[in-house]
Tab-separated table of C-alpha atoms and ligand atoms in Angstrom:
chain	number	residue	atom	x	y	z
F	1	UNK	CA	0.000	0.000	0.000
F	2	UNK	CA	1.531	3.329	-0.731
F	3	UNK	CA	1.577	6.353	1.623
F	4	UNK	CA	-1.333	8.349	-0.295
F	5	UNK	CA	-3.257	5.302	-0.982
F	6	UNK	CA	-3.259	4.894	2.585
F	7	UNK	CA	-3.935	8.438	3.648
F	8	UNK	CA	-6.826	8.648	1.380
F	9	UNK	CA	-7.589	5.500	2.960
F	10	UNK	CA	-7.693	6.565	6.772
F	11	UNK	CA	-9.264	9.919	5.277
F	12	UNK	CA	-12.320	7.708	3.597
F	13	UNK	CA	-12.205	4.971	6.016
F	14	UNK	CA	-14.961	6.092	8.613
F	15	UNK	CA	-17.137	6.781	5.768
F	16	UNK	CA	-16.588	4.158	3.378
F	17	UNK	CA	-15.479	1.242	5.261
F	18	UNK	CA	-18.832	0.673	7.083
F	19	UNK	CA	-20.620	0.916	3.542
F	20	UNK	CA	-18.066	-0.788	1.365
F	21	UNK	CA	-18.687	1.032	-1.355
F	22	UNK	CA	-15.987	-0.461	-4.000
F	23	UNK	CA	-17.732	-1.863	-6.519
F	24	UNK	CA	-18.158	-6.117	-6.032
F	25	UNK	CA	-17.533	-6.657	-9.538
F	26	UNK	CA	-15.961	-5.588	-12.695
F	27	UNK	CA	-15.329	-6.851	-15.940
F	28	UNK	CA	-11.623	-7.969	-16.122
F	29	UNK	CA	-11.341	-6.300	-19.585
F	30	UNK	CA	-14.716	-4.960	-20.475
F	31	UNK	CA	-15.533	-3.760	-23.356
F	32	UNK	CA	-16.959	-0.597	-24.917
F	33	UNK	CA	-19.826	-1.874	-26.919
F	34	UNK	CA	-21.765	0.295	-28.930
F	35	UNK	CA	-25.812	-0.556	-28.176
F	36	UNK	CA	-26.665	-0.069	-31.970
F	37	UNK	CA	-23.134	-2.092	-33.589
F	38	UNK	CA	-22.431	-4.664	-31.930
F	39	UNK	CA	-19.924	-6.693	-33.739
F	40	UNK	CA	-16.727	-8.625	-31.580
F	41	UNK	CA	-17.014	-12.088	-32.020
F	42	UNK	CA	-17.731	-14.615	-30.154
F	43	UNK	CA	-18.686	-12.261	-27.696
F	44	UNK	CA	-18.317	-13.337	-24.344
F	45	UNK	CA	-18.022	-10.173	-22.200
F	46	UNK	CA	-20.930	-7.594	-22.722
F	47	UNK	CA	-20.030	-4.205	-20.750
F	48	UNK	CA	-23.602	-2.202	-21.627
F	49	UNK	CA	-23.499	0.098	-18.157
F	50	UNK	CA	-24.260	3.348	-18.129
F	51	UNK	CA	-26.385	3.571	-21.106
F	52	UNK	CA	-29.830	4.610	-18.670
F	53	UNK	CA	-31.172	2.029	-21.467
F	54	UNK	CA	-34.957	1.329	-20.511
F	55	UNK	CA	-34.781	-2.272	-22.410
F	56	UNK	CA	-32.506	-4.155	-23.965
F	57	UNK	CA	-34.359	-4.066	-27.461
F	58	UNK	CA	-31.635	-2.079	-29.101
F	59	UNK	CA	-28.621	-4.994	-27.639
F	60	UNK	CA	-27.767	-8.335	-29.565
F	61	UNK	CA	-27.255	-11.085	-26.917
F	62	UNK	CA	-25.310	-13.909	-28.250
F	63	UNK	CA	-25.260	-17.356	-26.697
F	64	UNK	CA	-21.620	-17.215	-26.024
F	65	UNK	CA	-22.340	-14.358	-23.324
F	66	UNK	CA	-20.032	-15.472	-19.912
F	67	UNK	CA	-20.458	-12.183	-18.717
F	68	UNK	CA	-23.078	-9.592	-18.825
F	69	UNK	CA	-23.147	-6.042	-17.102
F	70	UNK	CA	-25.483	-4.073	-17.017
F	71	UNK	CA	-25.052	-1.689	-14.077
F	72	UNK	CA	-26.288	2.209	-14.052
F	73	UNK	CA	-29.084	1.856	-17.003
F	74	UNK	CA	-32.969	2.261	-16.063
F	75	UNK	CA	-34.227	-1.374	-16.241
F	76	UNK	CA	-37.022	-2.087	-13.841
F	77	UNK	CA	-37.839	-5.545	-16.428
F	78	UNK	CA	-35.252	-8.911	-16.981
F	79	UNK	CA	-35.624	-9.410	-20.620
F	80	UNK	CA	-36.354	-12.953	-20.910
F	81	UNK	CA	-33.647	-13.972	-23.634
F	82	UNK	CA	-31.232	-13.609	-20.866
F	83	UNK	CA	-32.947	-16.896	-19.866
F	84	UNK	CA	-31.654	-18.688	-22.343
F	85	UNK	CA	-27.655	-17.643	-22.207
F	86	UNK	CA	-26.629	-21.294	-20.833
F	87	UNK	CA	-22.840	-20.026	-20.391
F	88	UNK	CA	-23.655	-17.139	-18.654
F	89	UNK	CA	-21.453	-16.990	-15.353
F	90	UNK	CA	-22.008	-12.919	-13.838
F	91	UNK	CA	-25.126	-11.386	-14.213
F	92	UNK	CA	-25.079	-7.748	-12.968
F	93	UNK	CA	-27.861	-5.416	-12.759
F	94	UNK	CA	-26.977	-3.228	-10.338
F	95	UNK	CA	-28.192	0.658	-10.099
F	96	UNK	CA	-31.292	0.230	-11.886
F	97	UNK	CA	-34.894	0.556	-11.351
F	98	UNK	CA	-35.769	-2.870	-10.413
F	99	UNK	CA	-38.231	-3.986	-8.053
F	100	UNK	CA	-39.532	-7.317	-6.375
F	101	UNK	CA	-42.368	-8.048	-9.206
F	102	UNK	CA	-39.498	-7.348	-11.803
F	103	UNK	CA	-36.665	-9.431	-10.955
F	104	UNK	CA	-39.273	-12.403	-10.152
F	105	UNK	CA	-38.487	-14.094	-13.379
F	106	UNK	CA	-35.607	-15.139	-12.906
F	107	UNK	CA	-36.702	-17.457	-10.269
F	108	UNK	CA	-37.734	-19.917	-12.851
F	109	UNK	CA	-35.446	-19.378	-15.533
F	110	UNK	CA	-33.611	-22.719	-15.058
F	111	UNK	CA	-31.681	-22.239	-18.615
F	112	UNK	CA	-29.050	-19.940	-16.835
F	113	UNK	CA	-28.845	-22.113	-13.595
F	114	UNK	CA	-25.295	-22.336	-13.697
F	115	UNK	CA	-25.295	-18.436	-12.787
F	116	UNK	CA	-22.185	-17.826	-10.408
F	117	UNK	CA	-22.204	-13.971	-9.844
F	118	UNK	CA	-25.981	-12.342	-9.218
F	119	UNK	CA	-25.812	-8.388	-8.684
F	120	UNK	CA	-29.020	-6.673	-7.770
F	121	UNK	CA	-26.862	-4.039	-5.886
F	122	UNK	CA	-28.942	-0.835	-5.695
F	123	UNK	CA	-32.092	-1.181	-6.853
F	124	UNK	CA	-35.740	-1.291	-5.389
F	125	UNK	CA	-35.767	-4.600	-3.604
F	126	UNK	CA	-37.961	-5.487	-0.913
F	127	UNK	CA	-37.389	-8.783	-0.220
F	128	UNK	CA	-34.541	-11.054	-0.684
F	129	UNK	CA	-34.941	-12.629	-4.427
F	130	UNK	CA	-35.743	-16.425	-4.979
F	131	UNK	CA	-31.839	-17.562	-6.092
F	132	UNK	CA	-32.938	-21.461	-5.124
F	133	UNK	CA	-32.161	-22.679	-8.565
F	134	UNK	CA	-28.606	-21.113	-8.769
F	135	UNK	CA	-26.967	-24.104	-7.155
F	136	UNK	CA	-23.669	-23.023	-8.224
F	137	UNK	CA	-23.793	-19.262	-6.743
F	138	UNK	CA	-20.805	-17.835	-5.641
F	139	UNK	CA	-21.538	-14.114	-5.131
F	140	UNK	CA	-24.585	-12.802	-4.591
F	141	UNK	CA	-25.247	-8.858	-3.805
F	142	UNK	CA	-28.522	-7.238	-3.162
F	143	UNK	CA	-27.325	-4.255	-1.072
F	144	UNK	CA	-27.923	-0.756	-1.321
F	145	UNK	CA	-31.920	-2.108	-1.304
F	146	UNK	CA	-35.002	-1.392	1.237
F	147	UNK	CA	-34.917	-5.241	2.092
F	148	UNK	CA	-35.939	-5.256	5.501
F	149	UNK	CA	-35.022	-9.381	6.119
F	150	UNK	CA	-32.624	-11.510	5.385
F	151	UNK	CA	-35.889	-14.227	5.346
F	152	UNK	CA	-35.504	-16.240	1.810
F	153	UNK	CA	-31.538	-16.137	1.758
F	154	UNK	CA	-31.844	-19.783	3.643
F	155	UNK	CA	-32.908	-21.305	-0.345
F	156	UNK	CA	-29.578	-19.689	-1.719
F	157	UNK	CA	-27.040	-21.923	-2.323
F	158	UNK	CA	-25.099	-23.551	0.335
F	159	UNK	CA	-21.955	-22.837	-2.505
F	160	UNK	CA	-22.199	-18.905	-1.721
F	161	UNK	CA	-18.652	-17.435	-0.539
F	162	UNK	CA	-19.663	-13.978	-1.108
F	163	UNK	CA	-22.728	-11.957	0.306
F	164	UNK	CA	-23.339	-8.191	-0.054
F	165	UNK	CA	-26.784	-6.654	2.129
F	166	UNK	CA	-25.368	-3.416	3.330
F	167	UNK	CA	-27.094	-0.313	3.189
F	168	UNK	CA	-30.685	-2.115	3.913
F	169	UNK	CA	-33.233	-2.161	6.798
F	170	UNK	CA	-32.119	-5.129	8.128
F	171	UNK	CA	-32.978	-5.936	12.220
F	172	UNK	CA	-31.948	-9.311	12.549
F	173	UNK	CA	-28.508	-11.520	11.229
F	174	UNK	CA	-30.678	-14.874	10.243
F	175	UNK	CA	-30.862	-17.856	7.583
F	176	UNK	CA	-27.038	-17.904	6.819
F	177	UNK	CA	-26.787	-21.080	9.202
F	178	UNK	CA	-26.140	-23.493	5.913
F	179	UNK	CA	-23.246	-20.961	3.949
F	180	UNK	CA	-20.150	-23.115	5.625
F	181	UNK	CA	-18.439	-21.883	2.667
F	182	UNK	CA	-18.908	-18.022	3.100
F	183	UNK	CA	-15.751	-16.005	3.255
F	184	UNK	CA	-17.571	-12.636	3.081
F	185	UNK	CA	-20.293	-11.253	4.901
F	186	UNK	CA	-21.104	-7.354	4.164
F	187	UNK	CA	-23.841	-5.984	6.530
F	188	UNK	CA	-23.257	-2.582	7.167
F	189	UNK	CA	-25.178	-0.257	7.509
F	190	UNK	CA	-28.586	-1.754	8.452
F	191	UNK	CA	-30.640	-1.806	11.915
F	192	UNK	CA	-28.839	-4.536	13.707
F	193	UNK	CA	-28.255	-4.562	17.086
F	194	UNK	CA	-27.286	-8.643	17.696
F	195	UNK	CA	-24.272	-10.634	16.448
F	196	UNK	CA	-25.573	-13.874	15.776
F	197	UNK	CA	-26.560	-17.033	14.285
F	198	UNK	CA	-22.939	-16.426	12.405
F	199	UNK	CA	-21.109	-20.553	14.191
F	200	UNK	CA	-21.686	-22.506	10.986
F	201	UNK	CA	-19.611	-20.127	8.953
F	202	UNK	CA	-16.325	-21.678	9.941
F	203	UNK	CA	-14.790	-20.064	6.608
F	204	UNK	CA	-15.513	-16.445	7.029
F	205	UNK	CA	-12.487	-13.916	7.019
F	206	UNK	CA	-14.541	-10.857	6.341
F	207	UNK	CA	-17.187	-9.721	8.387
F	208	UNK	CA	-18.748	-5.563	7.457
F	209	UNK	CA	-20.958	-5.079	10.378
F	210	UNK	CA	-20.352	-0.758	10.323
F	211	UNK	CA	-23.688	1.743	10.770
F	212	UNK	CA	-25.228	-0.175	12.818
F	213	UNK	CA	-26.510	-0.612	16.168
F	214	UNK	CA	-24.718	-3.138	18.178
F	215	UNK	CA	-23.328	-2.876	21.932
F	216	UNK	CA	-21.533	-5.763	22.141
F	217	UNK	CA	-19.425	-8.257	20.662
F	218	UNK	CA	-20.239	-11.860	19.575
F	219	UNK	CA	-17.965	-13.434	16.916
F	220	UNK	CA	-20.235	-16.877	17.854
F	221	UNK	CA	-16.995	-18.618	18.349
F	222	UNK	CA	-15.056	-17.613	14.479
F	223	UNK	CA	-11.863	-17.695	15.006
F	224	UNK	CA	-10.675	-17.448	10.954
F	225	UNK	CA	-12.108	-13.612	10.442
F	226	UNK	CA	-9.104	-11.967	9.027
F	227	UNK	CA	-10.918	-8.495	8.565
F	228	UNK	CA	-13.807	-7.538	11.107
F	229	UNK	CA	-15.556	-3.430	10.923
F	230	UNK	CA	-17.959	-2.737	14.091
F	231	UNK	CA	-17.183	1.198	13.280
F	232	UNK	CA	-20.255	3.420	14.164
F	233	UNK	CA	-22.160	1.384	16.437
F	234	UNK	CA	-23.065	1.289	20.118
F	235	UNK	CA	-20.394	-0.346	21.459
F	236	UNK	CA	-18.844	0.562	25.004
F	237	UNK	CA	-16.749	-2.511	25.102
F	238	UNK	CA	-14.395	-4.341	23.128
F	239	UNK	CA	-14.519	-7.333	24.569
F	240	UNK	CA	-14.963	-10.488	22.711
F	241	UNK	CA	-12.004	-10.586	20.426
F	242	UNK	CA	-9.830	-12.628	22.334
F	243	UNK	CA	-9.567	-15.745	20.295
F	244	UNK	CA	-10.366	-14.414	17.241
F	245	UNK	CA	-5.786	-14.619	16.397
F	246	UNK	CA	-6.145	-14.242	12.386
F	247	UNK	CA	-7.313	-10.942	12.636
F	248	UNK	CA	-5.222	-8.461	10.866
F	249	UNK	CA	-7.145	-5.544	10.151
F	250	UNK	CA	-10.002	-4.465	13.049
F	251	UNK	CA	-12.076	-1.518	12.610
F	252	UNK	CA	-13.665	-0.301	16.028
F	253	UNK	CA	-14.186	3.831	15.018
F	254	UNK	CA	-16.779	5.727	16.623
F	255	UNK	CA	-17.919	4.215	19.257
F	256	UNK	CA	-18.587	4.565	23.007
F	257	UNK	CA	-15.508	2.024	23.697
F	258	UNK	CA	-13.673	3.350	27.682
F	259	UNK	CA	-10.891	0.924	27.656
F	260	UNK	CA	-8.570	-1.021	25.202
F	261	UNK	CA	-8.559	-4.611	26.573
F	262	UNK	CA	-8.588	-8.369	25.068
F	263	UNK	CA	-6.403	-7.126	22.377
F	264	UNK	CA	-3.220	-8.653	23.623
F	265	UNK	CA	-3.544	-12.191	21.548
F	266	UNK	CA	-4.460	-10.384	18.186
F	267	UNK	CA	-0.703	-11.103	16.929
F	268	UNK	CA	-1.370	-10.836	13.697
F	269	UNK	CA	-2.685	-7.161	13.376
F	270	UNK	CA	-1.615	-5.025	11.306
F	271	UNK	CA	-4.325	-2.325	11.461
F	272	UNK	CA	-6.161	-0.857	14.564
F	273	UNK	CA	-8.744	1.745	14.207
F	274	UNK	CA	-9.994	2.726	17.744
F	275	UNK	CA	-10.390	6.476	16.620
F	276	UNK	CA	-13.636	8.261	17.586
F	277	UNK	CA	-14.155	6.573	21.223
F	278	UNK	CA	-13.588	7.224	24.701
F	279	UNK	CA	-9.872	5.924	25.379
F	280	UNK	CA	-7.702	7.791	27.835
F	281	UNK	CA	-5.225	5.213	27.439
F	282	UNK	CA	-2.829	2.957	24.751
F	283	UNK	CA	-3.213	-0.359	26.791
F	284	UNK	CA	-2.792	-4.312	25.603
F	285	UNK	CA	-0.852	-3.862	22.442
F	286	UNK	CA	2.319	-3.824	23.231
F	287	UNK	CA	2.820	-7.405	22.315
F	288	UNK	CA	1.441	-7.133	19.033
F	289	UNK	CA	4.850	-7.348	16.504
F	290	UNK	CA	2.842	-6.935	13.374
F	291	UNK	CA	1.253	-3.682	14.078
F	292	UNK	CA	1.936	-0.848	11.112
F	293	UNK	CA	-1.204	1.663	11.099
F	294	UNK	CA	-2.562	2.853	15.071
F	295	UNK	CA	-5.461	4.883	14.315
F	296	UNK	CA	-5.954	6.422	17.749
F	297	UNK	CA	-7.425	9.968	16.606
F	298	UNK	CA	-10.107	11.738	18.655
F	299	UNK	CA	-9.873	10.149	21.809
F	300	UNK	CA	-9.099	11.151	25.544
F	301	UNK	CA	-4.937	10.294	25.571
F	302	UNK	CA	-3.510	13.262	27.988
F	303	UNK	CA	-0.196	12.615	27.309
F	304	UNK	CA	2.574	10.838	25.401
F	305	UNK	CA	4.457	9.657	28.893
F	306	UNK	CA	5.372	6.122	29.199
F	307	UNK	CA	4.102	5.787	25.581
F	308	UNK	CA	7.282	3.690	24.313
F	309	UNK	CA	6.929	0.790	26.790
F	310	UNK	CA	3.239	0.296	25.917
F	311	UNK	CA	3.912	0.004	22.044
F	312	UNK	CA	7.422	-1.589	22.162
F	313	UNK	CA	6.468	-4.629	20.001
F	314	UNK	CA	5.566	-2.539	16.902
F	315	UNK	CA	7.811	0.474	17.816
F	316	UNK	CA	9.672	-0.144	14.198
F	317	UNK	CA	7.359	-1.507	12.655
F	318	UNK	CA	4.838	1.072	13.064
F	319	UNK	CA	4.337	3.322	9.640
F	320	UNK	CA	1.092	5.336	10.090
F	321	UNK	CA	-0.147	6.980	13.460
F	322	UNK	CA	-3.472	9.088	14.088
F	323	UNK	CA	-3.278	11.111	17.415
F	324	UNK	CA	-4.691	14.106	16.391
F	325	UNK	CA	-7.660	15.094	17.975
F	326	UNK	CA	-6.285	13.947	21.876
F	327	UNK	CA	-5.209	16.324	23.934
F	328	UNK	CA	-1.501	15.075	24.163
F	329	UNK	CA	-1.564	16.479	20.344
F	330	UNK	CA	-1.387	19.673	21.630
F	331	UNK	CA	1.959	19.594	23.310
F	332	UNK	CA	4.993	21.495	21.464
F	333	UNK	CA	6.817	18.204	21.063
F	334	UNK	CA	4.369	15.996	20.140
F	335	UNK	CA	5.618	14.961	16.377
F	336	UNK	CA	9.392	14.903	18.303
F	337	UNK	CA	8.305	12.781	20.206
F	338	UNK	CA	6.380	10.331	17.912
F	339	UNK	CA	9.160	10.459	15.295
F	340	UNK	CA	11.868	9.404	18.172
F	341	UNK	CA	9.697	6.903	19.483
F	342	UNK	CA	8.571	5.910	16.403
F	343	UNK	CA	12.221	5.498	13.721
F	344	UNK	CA	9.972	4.248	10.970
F	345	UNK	CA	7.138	6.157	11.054
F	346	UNK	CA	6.027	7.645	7.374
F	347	UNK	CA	2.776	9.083	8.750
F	348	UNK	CA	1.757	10.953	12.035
F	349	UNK	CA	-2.157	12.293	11.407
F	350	UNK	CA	-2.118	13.597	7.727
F	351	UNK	CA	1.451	14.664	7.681
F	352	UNK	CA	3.613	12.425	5.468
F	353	UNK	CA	7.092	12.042	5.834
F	354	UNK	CA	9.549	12.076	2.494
V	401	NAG	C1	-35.135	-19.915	-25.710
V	401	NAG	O1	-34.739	-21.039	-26.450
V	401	NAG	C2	-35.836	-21.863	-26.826
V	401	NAG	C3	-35.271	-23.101	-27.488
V	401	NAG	O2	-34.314	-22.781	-28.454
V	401	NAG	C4	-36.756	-21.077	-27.731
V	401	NAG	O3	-37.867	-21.867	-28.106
V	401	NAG	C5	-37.244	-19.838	-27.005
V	401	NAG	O4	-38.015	-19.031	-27.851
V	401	NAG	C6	-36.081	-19.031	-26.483
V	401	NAG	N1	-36.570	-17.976	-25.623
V	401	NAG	C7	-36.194	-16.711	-25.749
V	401	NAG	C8	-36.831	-15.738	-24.825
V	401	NAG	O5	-35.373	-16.342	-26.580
V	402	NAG	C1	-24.814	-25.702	11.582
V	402	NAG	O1	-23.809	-26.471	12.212
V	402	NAG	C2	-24.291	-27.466	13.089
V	402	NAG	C3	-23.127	-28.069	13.808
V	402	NAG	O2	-22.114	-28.442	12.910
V	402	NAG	C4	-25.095	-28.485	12.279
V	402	NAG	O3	-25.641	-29.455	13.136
V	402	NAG	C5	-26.216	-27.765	11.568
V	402	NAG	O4	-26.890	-28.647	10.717
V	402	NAG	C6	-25.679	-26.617	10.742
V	402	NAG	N1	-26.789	-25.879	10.185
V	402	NAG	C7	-27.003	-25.783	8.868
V	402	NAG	C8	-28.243	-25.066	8.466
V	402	NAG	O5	-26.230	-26.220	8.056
């Protein structure tokens, strides 16, 4: 990662991170097609976004389709000769107009049943789609909806590693028991306020759990999560984290969290985000070797005495550093200070060093 990649990261992070906003899928080399000429053959990638095409009356869709995009048009109907693309792999309709009634079809259209990627990601959706005959689905992404249950994702393939419902009213984490094979779990941004029902998915290493309403930790016993975000929820504790050792990046911003505590087995961590909480104190880390971004920012830290013993594990490993925002960034020789501490350091807040 390189220093202004990662500034603009930290910068975006609070934002971003609890939405996920990167885009789940793109074309590896899409192509510019022309709605009127279409004429590459045998087509197998068809890259039609941002067209705000109403139908797909005007577009030629060839059986040798693998790939079809369709993202930022104004469908709100599944034209029905989609059904009948048998090598069709990603289907992706996201930003469009659809609602429940309109992607229905596809329910039935057992000609496309191999389907591996499904992308309903901003639309009009209700309720969770019927996916039941895509026994084969690997991704499947209906967030930035109005869904307000995850009821109907327990008929969705027990193949699914990937599953995007952020940015949806969801109140309750249920029917994932069967995905044992799900690696990522985006939920941000919903009405949650329980970890649960989350032990049968021994595989998971990403779990998106931001803008949301939580106030406590339950990782229901995963100990394989390599990336967890609880930022912006109601958490006064973090607590709970203990066992979960193949975490490397953790995400705890804006919170109510008092005390930095259970961290001390996390030896793999290479990002901590406790910014935006209630911490008068840099406590249980200083065992943690691996450690190269501390994003301690708007907290409660008085001063920077005694700092060196309680990060001496990371001390050179340690690139990026967010204090600003405490009151010990007020003193005269705070970035002195850091940068002695510190010999490695690249970043302290949104300075960067040559
Ligand atoms: C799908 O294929 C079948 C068999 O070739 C054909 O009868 C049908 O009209 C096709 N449907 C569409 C919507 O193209
Ligand atoms: C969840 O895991 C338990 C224990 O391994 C198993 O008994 C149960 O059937 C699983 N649930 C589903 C829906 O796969």
């Amino acid at each position: 990662m390189t220093r202004t990649v990662k500034m603009r990261l930290k910068l975006l992070m609070g934002f971003l991170n609890a939405l996920r906003m990167e885009p789940t899928t793109t074309a590896n080399d899409p192509m510019i097609v022309d709605k009127n000429t279409i004429e590459s053959t045998p087509m197998t990638i068809l890259d039609a976004s941002s067209y705000q095409l109403h139908d797909l009356d005007s577009i030629e869709l060839p059986p040798t389709l693998i790939e079809i995009d369709l993202t930022a048009n104004r469908l709100n109907k599944l034209d029905s000769r989609i059904s009948n693309l048998s090598n069709l792999k990603k289907l992706s309709f996201r930003q469009n107009l659809f609602n429940d009634a309109g992607v229905e079809p596809i329910s039935h259209w057992t000609g496309i049943s191999g389907l591996e990627e499904l992308v309903f990601r901003d639309n009009q959706l209700k309720i969770i789609p019927d996916v039941s005959i895509f026994k084969n689905l690997l991704v499947f992404d209906v967030s930035f909806n109005e869904i307000s249950s995850m009821s109907g994702l327990s008929k969705a393939s027990t193949t699914l590693k990937e599953l995007y419902v952020s940015k949806n009213e969801v109140a309750k984490i249920e029917e994932i028991e069967h995905f044992h094979e799900l690696q990522i779990l985006e939920l941000g941004s919903n009405k949650l306020r329980v970890m649960e029902n989350m032990q049968n998915l021994t595989k998971l290493q990403e779990l998106w759990l931001g803008r949301n309403r939580i106030k406590s930790i339950n990782l229901c016993g995963l100990k394989c999560i390599k990336k967890l975000s609880l930022q912006s929820n109601r958490l006064t504790s973090m607590k709970g984290l203990e066992e979960c050792t193949s975490l490397v990046e953790l995400y705890l911003s804006h919170n109510g969290i008092t005390k930095m505590e259970g961290l001390s087995t996390l030896v793999n961590l290479k990002v901590l985000d406790v910014s935006s909480n209630k911490l008068a104190a840099i406590e249980d880390i200083e065992k943690l070797t691996c450690l190269e971004d501390l994003w301690f920012n708007d907290n409660q830290l008085a001063s920077l005495d005694g700092i060196s013993e309680a990060v001496s594990g990371f001390r050179e490993k340690l690139t990026t550093i967010y204090l600003e925002h405490n009151p010990c960034a007020k003193s005269s020789d705070y970035l002195t200070t850091l940068k002695q501490i510190f010999p490695n350091i690249e970043q302290i807040d949104s300075e960067v060093f040559a």
